[in-house]
Short mmCIF file of C-alpha atoms in Angstrom, two decimals:
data_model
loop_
_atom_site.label_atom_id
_atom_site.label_comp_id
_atom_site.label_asym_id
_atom_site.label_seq_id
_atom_site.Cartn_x
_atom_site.Cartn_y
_atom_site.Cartn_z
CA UNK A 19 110.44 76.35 84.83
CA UNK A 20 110.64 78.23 87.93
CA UNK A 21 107.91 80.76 89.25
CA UNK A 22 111.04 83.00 90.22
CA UNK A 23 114.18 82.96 89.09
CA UNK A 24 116.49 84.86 90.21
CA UNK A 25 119.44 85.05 87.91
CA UNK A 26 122.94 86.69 88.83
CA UNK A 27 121.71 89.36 90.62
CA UNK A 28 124.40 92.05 91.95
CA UNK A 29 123.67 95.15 94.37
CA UNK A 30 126.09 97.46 95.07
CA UNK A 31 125.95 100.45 98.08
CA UNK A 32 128.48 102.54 96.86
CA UNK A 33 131.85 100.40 97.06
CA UNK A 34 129.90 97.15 99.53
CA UNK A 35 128.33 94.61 97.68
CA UNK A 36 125.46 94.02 99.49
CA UNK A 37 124.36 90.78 96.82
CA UNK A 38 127.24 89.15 94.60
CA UNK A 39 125.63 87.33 91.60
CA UNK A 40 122.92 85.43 93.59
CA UNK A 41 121.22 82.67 91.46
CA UNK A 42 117.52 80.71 93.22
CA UNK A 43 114.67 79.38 91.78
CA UNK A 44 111.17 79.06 93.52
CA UNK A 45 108.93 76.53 91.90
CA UNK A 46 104.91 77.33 91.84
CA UNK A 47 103.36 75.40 95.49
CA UNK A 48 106.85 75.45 97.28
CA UNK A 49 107.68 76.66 100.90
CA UNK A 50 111.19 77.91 100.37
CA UNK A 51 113.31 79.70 103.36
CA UNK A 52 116.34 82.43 103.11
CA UNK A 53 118.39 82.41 105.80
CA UNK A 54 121.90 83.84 106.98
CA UNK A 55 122.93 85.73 109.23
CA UNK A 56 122.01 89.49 110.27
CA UNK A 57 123.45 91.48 107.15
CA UNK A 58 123.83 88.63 104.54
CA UNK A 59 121.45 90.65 101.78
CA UNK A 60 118.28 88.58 102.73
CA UNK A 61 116.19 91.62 102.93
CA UNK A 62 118.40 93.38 99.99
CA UNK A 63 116.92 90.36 98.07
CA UNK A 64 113.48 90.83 98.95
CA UNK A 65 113.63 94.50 98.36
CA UNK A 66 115.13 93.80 94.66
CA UNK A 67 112.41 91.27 93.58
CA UNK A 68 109.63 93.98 94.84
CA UNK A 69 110.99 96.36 92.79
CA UNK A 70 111.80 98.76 95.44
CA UNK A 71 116.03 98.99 94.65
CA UNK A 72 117.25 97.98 91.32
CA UNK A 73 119.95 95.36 91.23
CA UNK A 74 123.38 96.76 89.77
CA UNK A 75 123.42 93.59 87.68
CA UNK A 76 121.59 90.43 86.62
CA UNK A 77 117.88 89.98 86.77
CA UNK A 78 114.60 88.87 88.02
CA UNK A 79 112.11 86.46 86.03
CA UNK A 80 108.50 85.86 87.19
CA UNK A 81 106.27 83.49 85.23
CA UNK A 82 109.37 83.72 82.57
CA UNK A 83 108.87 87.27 82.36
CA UNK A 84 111.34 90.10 82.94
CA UNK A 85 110.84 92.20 86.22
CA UNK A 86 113.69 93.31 87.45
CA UNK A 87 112.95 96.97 86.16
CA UNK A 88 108.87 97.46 87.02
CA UNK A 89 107.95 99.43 89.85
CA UNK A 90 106.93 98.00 92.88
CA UNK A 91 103.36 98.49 92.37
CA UNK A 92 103.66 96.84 88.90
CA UNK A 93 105.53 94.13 90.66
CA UNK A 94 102.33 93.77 93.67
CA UNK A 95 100.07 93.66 90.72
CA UNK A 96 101.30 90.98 89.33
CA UNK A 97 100.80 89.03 92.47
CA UNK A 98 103.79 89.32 94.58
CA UNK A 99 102.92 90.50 97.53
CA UNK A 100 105.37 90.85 100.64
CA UNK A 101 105.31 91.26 104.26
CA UNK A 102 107.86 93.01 106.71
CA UNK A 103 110.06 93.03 109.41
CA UNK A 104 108.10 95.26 111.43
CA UNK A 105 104.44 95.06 111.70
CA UNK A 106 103.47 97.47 108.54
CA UNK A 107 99.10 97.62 109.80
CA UNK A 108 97.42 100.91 110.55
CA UNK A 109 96.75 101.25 114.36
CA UNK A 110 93.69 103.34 114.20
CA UNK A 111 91.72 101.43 112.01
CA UNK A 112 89.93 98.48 112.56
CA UNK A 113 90.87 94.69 111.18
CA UNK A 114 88.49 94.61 108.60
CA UNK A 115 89.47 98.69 107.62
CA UNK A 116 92.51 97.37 107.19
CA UNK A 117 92.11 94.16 105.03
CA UNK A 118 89.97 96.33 103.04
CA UNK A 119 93.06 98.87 102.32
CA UNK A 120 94.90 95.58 101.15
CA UNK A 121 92.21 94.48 98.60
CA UNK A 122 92.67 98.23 96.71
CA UNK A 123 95.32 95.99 94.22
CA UNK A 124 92.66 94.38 92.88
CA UNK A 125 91.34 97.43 91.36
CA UNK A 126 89.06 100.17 92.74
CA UNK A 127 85.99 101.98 90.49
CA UNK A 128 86.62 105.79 90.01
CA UNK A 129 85.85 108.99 91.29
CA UNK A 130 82.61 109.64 89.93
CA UNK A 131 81.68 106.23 90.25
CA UNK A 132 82.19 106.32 94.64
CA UNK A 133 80.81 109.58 94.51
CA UNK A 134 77.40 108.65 92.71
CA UNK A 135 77.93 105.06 94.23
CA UNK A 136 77.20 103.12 90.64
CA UNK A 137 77.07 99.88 89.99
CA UNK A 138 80.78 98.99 89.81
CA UNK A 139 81.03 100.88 93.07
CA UNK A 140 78.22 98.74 94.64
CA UNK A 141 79.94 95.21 93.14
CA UNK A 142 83.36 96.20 94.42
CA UNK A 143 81.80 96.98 97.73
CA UNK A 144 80.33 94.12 98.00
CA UNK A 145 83.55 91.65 96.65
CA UNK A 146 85.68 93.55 98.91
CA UNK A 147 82.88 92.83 102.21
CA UNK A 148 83.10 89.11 100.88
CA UNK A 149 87.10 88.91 100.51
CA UNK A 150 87.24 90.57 104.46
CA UNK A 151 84.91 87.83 105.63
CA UNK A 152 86.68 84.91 103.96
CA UNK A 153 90.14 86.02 105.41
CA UNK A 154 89.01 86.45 108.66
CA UNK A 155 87.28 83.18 108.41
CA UNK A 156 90.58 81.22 107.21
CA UNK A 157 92.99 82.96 109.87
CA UNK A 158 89.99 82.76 112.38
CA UNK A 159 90.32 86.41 113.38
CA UNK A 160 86.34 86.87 112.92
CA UNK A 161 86.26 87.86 115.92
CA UNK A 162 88.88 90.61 115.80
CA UNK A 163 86.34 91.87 112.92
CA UNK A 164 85.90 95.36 114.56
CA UNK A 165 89.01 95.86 116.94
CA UNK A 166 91.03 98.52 116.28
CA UNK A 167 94.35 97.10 115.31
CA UNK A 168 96.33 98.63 117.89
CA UNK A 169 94.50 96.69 120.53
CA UNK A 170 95.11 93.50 119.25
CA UNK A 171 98.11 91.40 120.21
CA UNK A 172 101.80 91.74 119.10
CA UNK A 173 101.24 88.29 117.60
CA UNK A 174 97.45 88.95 116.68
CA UNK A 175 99.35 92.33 114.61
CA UNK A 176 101.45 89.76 112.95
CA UNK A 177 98.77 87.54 111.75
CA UNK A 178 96.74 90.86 111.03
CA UNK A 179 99.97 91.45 108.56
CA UNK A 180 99.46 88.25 107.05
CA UNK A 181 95.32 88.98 106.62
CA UNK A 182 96.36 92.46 104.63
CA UNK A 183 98.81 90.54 102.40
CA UNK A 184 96.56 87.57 101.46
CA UNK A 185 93.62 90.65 100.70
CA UNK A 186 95.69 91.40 97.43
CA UNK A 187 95.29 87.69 96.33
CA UNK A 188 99.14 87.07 96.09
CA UNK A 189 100.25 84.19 94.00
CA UNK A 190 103.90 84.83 95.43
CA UNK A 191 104.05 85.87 98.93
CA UNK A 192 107.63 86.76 100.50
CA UNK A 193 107.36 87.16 104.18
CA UNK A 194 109.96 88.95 105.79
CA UNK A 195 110.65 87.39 109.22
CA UNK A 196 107.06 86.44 110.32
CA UNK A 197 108.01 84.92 113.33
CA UNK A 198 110.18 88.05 114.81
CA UNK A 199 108.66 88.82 118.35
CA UNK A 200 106.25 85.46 118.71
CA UNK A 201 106.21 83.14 121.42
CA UNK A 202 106.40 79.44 120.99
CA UNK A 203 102.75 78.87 121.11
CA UNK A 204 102.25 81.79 118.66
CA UNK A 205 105.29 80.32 116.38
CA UNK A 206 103.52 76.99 116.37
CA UNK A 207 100.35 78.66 115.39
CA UNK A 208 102.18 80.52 112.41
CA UNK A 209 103.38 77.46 110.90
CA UNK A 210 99.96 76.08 110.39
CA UNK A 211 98.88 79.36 108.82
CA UNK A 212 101.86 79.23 106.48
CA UNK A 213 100.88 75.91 105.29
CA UNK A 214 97.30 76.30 105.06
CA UNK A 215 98.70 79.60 102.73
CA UNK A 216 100.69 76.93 100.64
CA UNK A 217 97.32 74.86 100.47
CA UNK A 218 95.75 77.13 98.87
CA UNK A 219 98.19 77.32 95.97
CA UNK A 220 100.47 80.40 97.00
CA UNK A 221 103.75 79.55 96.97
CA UNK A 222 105.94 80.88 99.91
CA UNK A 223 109.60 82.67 100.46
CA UNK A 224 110.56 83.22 103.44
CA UNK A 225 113.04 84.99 105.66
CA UNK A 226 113.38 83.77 108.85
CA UNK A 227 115.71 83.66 112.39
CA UNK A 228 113.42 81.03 113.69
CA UNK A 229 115.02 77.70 112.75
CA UNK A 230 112.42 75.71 114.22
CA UNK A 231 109.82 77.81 111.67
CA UNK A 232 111.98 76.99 108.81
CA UNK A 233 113.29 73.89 109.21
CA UNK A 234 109.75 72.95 110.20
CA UNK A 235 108.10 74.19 106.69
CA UNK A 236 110.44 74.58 103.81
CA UNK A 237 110.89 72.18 101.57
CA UNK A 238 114.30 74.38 100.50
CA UNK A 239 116.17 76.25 102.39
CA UNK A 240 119.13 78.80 100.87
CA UNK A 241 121.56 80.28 102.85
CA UNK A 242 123.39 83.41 102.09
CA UNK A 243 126.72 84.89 104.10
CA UNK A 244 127.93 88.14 102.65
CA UNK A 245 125.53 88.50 100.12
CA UNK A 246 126.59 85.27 98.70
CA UNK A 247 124.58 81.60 98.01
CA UNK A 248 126.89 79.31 100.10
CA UNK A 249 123.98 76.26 100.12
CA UNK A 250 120.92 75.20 99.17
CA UNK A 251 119.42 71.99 99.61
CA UNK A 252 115.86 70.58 102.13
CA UNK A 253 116.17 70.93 105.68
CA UNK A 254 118.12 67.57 106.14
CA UNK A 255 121.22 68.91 103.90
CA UNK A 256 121.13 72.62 105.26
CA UNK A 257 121.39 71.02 108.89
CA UNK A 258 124.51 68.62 107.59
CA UNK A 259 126.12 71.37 105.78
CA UNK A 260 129.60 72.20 107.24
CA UNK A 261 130.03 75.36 105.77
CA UNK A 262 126.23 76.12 106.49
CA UNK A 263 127.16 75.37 110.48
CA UNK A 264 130.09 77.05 111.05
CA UNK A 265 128.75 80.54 109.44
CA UNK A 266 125.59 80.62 110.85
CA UNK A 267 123.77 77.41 112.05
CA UNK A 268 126.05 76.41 115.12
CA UNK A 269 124.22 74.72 117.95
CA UNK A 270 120.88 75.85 116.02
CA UNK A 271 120.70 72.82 114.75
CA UNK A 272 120.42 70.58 117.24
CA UNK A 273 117.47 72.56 118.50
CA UNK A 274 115.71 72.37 115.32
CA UNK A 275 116.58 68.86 114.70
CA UNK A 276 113.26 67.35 115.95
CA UNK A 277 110.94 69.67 113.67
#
């Protein structure tokens, strides 16, 4: 049994189909990529598991359970978490301000509880101080502890994306394009935080121009053209697939042959 499943899903802007009856699977551990080209549904799809549209028909299954009608913070708090295609941190905060705005899924004590700092208030301090320093540690940002996020680096920003996402303890994280902006030494550097992600037991889709990235990382790759599945199969098939290469891949591959 999949962790996802994604079953004959259909979304329709007015008369375009933006997804015709897409069917994927993402097992529990995997590193899986989406790829296509610019206006294939990739980030339709992402924005349907989330919760944020609605698909016009079919449905979405997470740990065998129904989803495809929850709202999208029902959806976060069930561990699927997601990134986007534009840095989504707050500028004026600092990095540990903002991992802390990230942990909130986990559950925050009330009003009067803050106000008359109890207890719970005290413990979720304290858990939340603990999660900041153990994501800083495993991204090794500590030292970006009290910049204000706009100073950091575009690719520092990016990582900093990653840091707020991984606060709300995802068990399915979908990250939309991580690699949009980065340089090859930051690229290289994203890969091994992707994987050290996946060794810690979250399992991974990802959208993604960067063919090095994917090919690289995923253990599946799907491509979609017109809001349509045309493959799926590990990097080796995607690369050999005809149909694959003439809609999207081209000379691509060659480049990413030697990941």
């Amino acid at each position: 049994m999949a962790l996802l499943d994604v079953e004959n899903i259909a979304k329709f802007f007015g008369g375009v189909a933006a997804l015709s009856d897409v069917n994927l699977g993402v097992s529990s551990g995997e590193i899986v990529g989406l790829i296509g080209p610019n206006g294939a549904g990739k980030t339709t799809l992402f924005n349907v598991v989330t919760g944020f549209i609605k698909p016009s028909r079919g449905r979405i299954l997470y740990e065998d359970r129904v989803i495809s009608d929850l709202a999208p913070y029902e959806v976060a708090s069930m561990g699927i978490i997601r990134t986007y295609q534009k840095t989504s941190i707050f500028p004026a905060l600092t990095v540990a301000q903002n991992i802390a705005i990230g942990h909130h899924r986990r559950g925050q004590p009330g009003f009067w509880s803050v106000l008359f700092r109890t207890r719970p208030h005290l413990e979720e301090r304290a858990e939340t101080n603990r999660r900041i320093q153990e994501i800083l540690q495993f991204l090794e940002m500590t030292w970006a502890e009290d910049f204000l996020a706009q100073n950091l680096s575009y690719g520092d920003q990016r990582k900093l994306e990653i840091a707020i996402a991984l606060s709300s303890q995802p068990n399915l994280l979908l990250l939309d394009e991580p690699a949009a902006g980065l340089n090859p030494e930051e690229t290289t550097g994203l890969m091994k935080v992707i994987k050290k992600i996946q060794d810690q037991g979250i399992t991974i889709l990802l959208v993604e121009h960067h063919m090095q990235l994917v090919m690289g990382i995923c253990e599946k790759i799907i491509v979609l053209n017109y809001g349509k599945k045309i493959a799926e199969g590990t990097p080796d098939q995607i690369q050999n697939n005809e149909e694959v290469i003439k809609v999207y891949l081209g000379e691509e591959v060659e480049d990413a042959g030697g990941c």
